[in-house]
Coordinates of N, CA, C and O in Angstrom, one line a residue:
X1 N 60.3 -107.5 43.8 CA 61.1 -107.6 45.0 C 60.4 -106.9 46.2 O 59.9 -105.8 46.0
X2 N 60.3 -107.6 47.5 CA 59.5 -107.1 48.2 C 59.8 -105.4 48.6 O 59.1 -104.4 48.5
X3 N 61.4 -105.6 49.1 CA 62.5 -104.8 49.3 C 62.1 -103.1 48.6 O 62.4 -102.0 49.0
X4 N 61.4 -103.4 47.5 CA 61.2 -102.0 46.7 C 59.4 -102.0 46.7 O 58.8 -101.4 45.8
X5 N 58.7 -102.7 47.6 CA 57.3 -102.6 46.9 C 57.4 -101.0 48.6 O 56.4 -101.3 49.3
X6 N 57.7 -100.4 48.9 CA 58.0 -99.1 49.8 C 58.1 -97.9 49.1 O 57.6 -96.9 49.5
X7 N 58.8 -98.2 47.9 CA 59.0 -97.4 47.0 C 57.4 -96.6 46.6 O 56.4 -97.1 46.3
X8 N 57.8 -94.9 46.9 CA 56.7 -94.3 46.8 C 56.4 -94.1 44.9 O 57.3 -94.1 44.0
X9 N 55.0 -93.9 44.5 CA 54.9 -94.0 43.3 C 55.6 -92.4 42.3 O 56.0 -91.3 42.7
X10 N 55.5 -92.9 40.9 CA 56.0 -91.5 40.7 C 55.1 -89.8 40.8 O 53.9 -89.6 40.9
X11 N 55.9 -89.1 40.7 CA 55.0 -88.0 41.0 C 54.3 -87.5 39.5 O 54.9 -87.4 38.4
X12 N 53.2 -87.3 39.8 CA 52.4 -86.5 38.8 C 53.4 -84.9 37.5 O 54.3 -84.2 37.9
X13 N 52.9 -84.9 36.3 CA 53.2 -84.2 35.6 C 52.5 -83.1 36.0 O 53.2 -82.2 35.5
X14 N 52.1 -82.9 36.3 CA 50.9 -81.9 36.9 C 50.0 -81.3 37.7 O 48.8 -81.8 37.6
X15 N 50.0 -80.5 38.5 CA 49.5 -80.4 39.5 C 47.9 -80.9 39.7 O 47.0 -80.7 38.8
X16 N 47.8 -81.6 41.2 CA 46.2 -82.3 40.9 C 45.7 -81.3 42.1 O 46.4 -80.7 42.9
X17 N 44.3 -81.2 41.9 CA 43.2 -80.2 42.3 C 43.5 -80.7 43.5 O 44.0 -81.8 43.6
X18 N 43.3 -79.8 44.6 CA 42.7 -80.3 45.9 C 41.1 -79.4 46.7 O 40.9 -78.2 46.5
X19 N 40.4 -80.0 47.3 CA 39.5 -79.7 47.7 C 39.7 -79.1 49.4 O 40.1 -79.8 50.3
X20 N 39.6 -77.9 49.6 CA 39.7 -77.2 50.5 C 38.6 -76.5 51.0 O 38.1 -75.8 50.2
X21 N 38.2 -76.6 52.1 CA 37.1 -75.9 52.5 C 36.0 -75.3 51.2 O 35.6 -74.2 50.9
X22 N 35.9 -76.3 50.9 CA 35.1 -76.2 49.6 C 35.4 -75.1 48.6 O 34.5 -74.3 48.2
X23 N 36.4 -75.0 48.3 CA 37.0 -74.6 46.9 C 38.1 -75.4 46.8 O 38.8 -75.9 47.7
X24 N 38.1 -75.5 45.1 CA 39.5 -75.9 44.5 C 40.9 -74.9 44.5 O 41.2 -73.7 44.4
X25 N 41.4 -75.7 44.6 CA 43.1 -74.9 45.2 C 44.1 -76.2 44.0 O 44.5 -77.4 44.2
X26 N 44.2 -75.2 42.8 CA 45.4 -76.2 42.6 C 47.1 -76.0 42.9 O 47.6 -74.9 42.8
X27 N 47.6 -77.0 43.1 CA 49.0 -77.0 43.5 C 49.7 -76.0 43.1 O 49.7 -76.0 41.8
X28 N 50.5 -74.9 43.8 CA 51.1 -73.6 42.7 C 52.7 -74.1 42.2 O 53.7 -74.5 42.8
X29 N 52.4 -74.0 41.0 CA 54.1 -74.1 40.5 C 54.9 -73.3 40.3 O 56.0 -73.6 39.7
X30 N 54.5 -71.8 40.8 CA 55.0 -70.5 41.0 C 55.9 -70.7 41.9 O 55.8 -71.7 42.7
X31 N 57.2 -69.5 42.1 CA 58.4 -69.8 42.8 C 59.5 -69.6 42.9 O 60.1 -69.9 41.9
X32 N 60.4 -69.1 44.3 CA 61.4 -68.9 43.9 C 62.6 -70.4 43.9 O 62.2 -71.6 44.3
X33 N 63.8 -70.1 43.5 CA 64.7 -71.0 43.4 C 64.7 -72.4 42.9 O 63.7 -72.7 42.2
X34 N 65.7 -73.4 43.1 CA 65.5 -74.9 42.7 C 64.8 -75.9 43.8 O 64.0 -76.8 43.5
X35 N 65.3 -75.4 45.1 CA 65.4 -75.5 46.9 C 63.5 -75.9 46.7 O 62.8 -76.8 47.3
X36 N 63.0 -74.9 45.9 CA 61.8 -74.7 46.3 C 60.5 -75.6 45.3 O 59.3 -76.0 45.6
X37 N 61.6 -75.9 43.9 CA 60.9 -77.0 43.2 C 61.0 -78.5 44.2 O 60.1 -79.4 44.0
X38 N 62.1 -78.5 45.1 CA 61.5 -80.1 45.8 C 60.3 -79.6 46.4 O 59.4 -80.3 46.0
X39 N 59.9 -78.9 47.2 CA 58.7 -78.4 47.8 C 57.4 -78.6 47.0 O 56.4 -79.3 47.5
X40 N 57.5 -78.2 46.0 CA 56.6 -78.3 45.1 C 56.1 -79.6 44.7 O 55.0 -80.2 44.8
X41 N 57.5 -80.1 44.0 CA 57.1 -81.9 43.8 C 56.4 -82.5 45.0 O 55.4 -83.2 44.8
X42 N 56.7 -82.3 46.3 CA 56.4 -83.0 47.3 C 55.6 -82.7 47.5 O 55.2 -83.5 48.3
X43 N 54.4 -81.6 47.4 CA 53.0 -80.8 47.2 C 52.5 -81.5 45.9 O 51.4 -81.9 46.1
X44 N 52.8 -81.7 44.9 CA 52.3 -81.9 44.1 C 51.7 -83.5 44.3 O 50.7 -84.0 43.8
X45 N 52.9 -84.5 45.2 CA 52.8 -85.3 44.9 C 51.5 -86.1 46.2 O 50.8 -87.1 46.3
X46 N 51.7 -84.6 47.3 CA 50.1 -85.1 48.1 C 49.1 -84.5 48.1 O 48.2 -84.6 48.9
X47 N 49.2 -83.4 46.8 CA 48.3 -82.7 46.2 C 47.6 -81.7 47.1 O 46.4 -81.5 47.0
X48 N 48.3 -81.0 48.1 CA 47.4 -79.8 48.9 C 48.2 -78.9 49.3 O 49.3 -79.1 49.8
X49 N 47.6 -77.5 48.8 CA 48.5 -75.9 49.3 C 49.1 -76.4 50.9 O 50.3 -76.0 51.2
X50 N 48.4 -77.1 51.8 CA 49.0 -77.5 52.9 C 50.1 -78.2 53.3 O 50.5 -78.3 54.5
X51 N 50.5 -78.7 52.3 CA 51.2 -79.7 52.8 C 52.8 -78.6 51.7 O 53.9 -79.0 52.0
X52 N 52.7 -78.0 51.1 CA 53.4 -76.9 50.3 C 53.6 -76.3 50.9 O 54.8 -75.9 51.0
X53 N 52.6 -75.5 51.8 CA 53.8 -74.6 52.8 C 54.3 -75.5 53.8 O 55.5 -75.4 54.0
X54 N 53.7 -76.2 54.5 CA 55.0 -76.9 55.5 C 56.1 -77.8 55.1 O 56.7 -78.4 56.0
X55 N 56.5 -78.0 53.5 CA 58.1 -77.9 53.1 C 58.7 -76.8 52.6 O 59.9 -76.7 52.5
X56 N 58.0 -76.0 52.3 CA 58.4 -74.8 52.1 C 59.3 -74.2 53.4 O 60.5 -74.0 53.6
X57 N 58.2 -73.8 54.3 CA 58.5 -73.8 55.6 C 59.7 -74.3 56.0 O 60.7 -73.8 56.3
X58 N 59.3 -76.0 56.0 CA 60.9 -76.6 56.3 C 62.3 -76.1 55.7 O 63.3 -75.7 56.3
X59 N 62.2 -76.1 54.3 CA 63.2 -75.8 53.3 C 64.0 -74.7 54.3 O 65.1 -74.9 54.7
X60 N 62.9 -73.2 54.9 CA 62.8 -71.9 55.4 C 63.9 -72.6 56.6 O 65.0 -72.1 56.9
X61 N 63.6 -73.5 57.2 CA 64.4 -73.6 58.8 C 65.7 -74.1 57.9 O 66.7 -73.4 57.9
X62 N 65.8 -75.1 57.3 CA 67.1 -75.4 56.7 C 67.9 -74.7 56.8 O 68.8 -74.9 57.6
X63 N 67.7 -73.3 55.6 CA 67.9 -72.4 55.0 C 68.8 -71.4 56.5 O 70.0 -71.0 56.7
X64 N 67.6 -71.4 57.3 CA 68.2 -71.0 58.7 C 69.5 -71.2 59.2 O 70.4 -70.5 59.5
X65 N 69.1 -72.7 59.1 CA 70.5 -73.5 59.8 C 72.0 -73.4 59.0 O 73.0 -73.7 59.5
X66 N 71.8 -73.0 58.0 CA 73.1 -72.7 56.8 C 73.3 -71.4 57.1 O 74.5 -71.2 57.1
X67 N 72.7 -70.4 57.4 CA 73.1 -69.4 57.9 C 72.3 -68.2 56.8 O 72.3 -67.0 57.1
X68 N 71.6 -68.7 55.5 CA 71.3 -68.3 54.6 C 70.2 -67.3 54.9 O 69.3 -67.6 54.1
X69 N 69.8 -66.4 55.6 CA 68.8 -65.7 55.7 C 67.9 -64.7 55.2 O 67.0 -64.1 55.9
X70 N 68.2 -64.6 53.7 CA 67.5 -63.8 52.9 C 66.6 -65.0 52.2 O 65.5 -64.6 51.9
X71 N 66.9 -66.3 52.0 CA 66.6 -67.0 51.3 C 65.7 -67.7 51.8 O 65.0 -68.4 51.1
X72 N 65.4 -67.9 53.6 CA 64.8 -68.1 54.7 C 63.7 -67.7 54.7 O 62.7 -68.3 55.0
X73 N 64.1 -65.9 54.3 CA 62.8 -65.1 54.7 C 61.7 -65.6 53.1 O 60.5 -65.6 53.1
X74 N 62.5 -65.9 52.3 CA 61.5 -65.9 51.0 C 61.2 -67.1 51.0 O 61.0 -67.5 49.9
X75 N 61.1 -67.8 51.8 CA 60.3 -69.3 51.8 C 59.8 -69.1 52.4 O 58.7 -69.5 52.1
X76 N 59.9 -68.3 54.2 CA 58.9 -68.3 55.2 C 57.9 -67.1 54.2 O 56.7 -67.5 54.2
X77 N 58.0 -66.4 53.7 CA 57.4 -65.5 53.4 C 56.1 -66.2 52.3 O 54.9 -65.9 52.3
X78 N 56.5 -66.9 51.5 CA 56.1 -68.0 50.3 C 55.2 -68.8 51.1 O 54.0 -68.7 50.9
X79 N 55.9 -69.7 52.2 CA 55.0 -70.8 53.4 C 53.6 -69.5 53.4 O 52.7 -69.8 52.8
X80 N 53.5 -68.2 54.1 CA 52.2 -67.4 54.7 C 51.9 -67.3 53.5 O 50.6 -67.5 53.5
X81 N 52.1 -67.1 52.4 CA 51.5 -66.8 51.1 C 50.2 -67.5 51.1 O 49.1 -67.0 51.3
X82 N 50.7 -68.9 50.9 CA 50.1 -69.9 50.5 C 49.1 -70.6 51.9 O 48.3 -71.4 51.6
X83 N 49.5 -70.0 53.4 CA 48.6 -70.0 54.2 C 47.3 -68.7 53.8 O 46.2 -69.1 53.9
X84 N 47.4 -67.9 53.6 CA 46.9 -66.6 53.2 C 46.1 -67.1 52.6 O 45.0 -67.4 53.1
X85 N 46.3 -67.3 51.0 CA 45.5 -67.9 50.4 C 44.5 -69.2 50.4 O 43.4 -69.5 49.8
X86 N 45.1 -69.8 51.0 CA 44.6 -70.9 51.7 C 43.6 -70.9 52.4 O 42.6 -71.6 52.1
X87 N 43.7 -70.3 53.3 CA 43.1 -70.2 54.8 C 42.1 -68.7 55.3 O 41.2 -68.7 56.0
X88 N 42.7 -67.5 54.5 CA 42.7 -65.9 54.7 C 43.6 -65.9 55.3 O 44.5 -66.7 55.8
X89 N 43.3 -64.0 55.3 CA 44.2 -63.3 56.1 C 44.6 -63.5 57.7 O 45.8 -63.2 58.0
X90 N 43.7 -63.9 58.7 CA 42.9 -63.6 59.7 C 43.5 -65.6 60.4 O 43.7 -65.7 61.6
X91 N 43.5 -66.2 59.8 CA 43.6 -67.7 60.0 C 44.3 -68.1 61.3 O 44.6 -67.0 61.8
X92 N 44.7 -69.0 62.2 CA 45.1 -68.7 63.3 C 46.5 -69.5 62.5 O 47.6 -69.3 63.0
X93 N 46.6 -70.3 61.4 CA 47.9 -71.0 61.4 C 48.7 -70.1 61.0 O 49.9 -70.2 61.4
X94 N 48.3 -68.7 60.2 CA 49.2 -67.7 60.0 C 50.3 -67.2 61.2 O 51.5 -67.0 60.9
X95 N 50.0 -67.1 62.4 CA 50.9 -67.1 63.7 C 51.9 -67.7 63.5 O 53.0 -67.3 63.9
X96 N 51.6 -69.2 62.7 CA 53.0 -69.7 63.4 C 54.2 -69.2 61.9 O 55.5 -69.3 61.8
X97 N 53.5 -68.7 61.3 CA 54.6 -68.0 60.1 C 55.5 -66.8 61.0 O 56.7 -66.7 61.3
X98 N 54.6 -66.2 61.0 CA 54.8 -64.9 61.6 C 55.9 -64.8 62.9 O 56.9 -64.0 62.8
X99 N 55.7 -65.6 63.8 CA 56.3 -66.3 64.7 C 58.0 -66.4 64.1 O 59.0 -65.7 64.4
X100 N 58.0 -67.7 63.0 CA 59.1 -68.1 62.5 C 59.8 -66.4 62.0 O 60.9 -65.8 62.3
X101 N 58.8 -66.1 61.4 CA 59.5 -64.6 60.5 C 60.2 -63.9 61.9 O 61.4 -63.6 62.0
X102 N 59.3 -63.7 62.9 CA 60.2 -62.8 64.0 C 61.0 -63.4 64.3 O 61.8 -62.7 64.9
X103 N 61.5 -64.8 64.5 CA 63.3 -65.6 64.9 C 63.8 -65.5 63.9 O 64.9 -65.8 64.0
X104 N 63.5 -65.2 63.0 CA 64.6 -64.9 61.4 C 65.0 -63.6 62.1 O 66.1 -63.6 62.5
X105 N 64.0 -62.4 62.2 CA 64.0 -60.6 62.2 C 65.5 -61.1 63.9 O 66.7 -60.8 63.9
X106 N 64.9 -61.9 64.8 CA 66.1 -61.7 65.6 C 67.7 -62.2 65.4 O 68.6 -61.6 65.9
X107 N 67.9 -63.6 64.6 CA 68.6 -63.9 64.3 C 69.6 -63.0 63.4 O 70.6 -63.6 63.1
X108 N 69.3 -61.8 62.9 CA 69.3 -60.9 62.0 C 69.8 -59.8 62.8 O 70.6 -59.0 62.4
X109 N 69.3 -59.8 64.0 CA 69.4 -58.3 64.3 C 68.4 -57.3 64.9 O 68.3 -56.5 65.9
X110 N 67.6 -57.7 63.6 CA 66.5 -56.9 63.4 C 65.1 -56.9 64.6 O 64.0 -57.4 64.5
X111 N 65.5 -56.4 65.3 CA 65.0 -56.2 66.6 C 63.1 -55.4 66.4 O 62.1 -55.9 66.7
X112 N 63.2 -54.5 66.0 CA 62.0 -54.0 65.7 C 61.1 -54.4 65.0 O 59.9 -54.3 65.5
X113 N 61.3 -55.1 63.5 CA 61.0 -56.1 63.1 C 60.7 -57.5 63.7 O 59.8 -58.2 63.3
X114 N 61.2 -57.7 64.4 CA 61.0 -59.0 64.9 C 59.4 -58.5 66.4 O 58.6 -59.3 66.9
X115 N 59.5 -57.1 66.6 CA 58.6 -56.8 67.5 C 57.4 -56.9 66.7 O 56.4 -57.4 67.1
X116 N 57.7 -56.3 65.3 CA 55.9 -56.3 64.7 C 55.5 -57.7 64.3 O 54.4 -58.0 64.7
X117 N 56.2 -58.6 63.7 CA 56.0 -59.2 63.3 C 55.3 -61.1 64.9 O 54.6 -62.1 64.8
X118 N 55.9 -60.6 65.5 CA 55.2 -61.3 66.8 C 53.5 -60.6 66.8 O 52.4 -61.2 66.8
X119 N 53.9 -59.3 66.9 CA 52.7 -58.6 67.5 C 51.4 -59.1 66.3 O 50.2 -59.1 66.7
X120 N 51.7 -59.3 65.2 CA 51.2 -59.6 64.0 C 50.5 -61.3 64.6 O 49.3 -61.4 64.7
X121 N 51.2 -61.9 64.7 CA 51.1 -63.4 65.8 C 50.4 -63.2 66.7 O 49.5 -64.0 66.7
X122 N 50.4 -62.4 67.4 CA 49.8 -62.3 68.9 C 48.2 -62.0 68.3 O 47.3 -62.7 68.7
X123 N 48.0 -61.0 67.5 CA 46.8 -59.8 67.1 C 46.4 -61.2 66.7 O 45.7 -61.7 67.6
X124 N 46.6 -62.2 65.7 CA 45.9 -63.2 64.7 C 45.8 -63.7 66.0 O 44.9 -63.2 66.7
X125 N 46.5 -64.7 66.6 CA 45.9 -65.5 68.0 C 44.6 -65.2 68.6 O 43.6 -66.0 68.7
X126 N 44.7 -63.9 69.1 CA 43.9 -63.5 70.2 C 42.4 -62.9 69.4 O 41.5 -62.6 70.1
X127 N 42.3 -62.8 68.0 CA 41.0 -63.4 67.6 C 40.5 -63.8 66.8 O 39.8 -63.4 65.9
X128 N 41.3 -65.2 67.4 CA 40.9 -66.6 66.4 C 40.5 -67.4 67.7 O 39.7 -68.3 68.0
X129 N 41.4 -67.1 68.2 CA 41.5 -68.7 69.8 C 41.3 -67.8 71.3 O 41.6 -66.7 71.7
X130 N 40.8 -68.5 71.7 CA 40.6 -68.4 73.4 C 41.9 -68.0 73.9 O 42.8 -68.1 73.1
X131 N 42.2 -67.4 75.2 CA 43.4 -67.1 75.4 C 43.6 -68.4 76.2 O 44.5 -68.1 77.1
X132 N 43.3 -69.5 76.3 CA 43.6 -70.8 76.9 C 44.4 -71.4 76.1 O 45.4 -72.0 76.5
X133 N 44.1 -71.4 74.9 CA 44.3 -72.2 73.5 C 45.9 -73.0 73.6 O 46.7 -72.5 74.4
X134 N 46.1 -73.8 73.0 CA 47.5 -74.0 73.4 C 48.4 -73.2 72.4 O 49.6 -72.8 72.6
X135 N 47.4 -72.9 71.1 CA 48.4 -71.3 70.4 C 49.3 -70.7 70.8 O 50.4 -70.4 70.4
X136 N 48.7 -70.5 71.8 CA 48.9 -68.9 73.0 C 50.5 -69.2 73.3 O 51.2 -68.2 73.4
X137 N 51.0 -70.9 73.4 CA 51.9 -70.8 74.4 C 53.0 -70.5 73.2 O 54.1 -70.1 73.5
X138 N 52.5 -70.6 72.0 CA 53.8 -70.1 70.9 C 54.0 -69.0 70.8 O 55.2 -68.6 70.6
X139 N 52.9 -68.2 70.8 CA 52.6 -66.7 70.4 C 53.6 -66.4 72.1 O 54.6 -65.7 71.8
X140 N 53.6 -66.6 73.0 CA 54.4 -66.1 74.2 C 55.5 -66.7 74.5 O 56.2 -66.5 75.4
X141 N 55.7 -67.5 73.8 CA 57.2 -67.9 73.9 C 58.3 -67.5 72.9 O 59.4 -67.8 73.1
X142 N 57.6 -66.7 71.5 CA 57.8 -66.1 70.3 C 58.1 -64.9 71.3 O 59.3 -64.7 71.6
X143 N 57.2 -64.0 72.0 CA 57.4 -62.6 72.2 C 58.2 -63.0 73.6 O 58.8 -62.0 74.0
X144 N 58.3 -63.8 74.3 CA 59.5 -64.1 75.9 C 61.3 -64.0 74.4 O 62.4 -63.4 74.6
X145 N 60.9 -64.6 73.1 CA 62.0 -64.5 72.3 C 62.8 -62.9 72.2 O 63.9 -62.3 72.6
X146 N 61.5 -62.5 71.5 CA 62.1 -61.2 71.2 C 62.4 -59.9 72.4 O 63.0 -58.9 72.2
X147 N 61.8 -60.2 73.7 CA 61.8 -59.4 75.0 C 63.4 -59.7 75.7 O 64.0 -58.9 76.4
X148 N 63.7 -61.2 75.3 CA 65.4 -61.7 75.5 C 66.4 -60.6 74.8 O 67.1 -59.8 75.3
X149 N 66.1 -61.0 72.9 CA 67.1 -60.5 72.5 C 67.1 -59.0 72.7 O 68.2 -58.4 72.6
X150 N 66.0 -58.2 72.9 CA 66.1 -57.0 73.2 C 66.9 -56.5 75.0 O 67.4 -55.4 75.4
X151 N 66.7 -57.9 76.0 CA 67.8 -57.7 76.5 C 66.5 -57.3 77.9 O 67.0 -56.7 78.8
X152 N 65.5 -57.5 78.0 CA 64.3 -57.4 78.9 C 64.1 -59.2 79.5 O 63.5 -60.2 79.1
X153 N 65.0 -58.8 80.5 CA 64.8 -60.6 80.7 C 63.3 -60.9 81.6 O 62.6 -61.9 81.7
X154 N 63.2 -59.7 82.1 CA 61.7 -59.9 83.3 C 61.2 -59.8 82.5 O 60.5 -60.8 82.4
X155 N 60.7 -58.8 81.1 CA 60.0 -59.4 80.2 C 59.8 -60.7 79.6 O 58.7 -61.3 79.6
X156 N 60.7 -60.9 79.3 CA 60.6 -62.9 79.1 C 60.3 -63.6 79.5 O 59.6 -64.5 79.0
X157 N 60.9 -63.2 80.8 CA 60.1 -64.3 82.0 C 58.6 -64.2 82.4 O 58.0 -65.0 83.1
X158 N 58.3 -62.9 81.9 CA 56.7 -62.7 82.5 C 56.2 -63.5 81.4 O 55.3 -64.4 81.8
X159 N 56.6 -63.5 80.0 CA 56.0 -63.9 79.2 C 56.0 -65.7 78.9 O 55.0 -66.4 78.5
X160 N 57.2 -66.1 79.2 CA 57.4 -67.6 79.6 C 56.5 -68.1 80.8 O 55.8 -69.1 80.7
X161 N 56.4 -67.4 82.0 CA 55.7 -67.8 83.1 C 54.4 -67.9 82.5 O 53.9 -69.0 82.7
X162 N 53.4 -66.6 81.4 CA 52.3 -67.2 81.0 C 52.2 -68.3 80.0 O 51.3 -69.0 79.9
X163 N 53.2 -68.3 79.3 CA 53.0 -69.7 78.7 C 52.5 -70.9 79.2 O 51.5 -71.5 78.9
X164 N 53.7 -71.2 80.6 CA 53.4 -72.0 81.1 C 52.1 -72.1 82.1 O 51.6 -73.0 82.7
X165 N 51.8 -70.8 82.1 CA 50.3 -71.1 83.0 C 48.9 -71.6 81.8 O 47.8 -72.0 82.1
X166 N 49.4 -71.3 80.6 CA 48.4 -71.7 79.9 C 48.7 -73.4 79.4 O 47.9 -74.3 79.1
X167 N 49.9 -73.3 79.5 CA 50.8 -75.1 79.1 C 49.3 -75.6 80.3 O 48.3 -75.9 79.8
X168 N 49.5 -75.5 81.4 CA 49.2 -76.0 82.6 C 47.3 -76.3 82.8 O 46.6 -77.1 83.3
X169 N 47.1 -75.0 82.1 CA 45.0 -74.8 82.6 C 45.1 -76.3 81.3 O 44.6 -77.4 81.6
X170 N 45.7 -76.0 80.0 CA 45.5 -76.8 79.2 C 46.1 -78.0 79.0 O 45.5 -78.6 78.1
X171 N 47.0 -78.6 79.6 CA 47.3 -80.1 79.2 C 47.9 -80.2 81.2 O 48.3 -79.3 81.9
X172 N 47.7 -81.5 81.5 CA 47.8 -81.2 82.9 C 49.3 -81.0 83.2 O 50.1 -81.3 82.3
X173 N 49.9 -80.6 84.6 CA 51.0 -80.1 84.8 C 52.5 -81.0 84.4 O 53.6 -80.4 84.2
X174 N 52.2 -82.9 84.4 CA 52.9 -83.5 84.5 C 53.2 -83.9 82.7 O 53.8 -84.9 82.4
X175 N 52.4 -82.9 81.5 CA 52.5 -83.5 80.0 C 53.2 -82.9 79.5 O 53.3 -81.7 79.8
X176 N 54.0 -83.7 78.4 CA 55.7 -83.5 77.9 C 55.7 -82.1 77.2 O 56.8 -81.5 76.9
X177 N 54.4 -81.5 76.8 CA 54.6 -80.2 76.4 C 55.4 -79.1 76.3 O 55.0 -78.1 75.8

């Protein structure tokens, strides 16, 4: 029937190798919860640590949205694992973990936390990428976050204003960025 030839195939019994900057990385089936085995199937089933942290990750914003925030932090925390390993310590995609982890730390409360954990973002950015980079405008719109909930709004705004000066050197003034 044409109707089901869409139908994705089934997923593997086992995790298949993937080739990563020239090492093998096989799919981890390590883990917490059930939430976190669809993650896994769905890594397993396009076979790369990459594609495992950003459902993981997702699961992480879900998790958010339910209000669930211990359970949040151990997926976003799981998602940098597997960037970590992945990638290193040092990687510039690690930011955008780190990032997420400080809107959990503020949603939370947790005000200080959410300062290191930017600053952790900012430090990985700033050398890995140019300060043009369009990185930058996450890493400053993460710390205009936490400069809000701490209640420093000219902080924010200094920090949003450089976003946008870097939104601007790098994509021209009029793109949906």
């Amino acid at each position: 029937d044409p109707a089901d030839s869409w139908a994705a195939p089934p997923l593997p019994a086992t995790p298949t190798p993937t080739r990563t900057r020239g090492a093998a990385y096989p799919a981890r089936a390590d883990g917490p919860g059930p939430k976190a085995d669809a993650a896994r199937a769905a890594a397993r089933h396009c076979s790369a640590p990459r594609m495992t942290e950003r459902v993981t990750a997702t699961l992480g914003f879900l998790e958010v949205s339910l209000g669930n925030y211990a359970e949040a932090r151990n997926l976003a925390d799981r998602a940098r694992q597997i960037q970590e390993r992945t990638f290193g310590p040092e990687h510039y995609a690690l930011a955008r973990s780190w990032i997420f982890a400080a809107r959990l730390d503020i949603a939370q409360g947790k005000l200080d936390d959410a300062g290191t954990d930017i600053d952790r973002a900012a430090n990985i950015i700033a050398k890995a990428l140019p300060s043009d980079h369009p990185s930058n405008i996450d890493v400053l719109d993460g710390k205009a976050d936490v400069a809000r909930a701490r209640g420093d709004f000219a902080g924010a705004e200094q920090e949003l204003r450089a976003a946008l000066s870097v939104a601007e050197k790098t994509f021209n003034p009029d793109h949906p960025v």
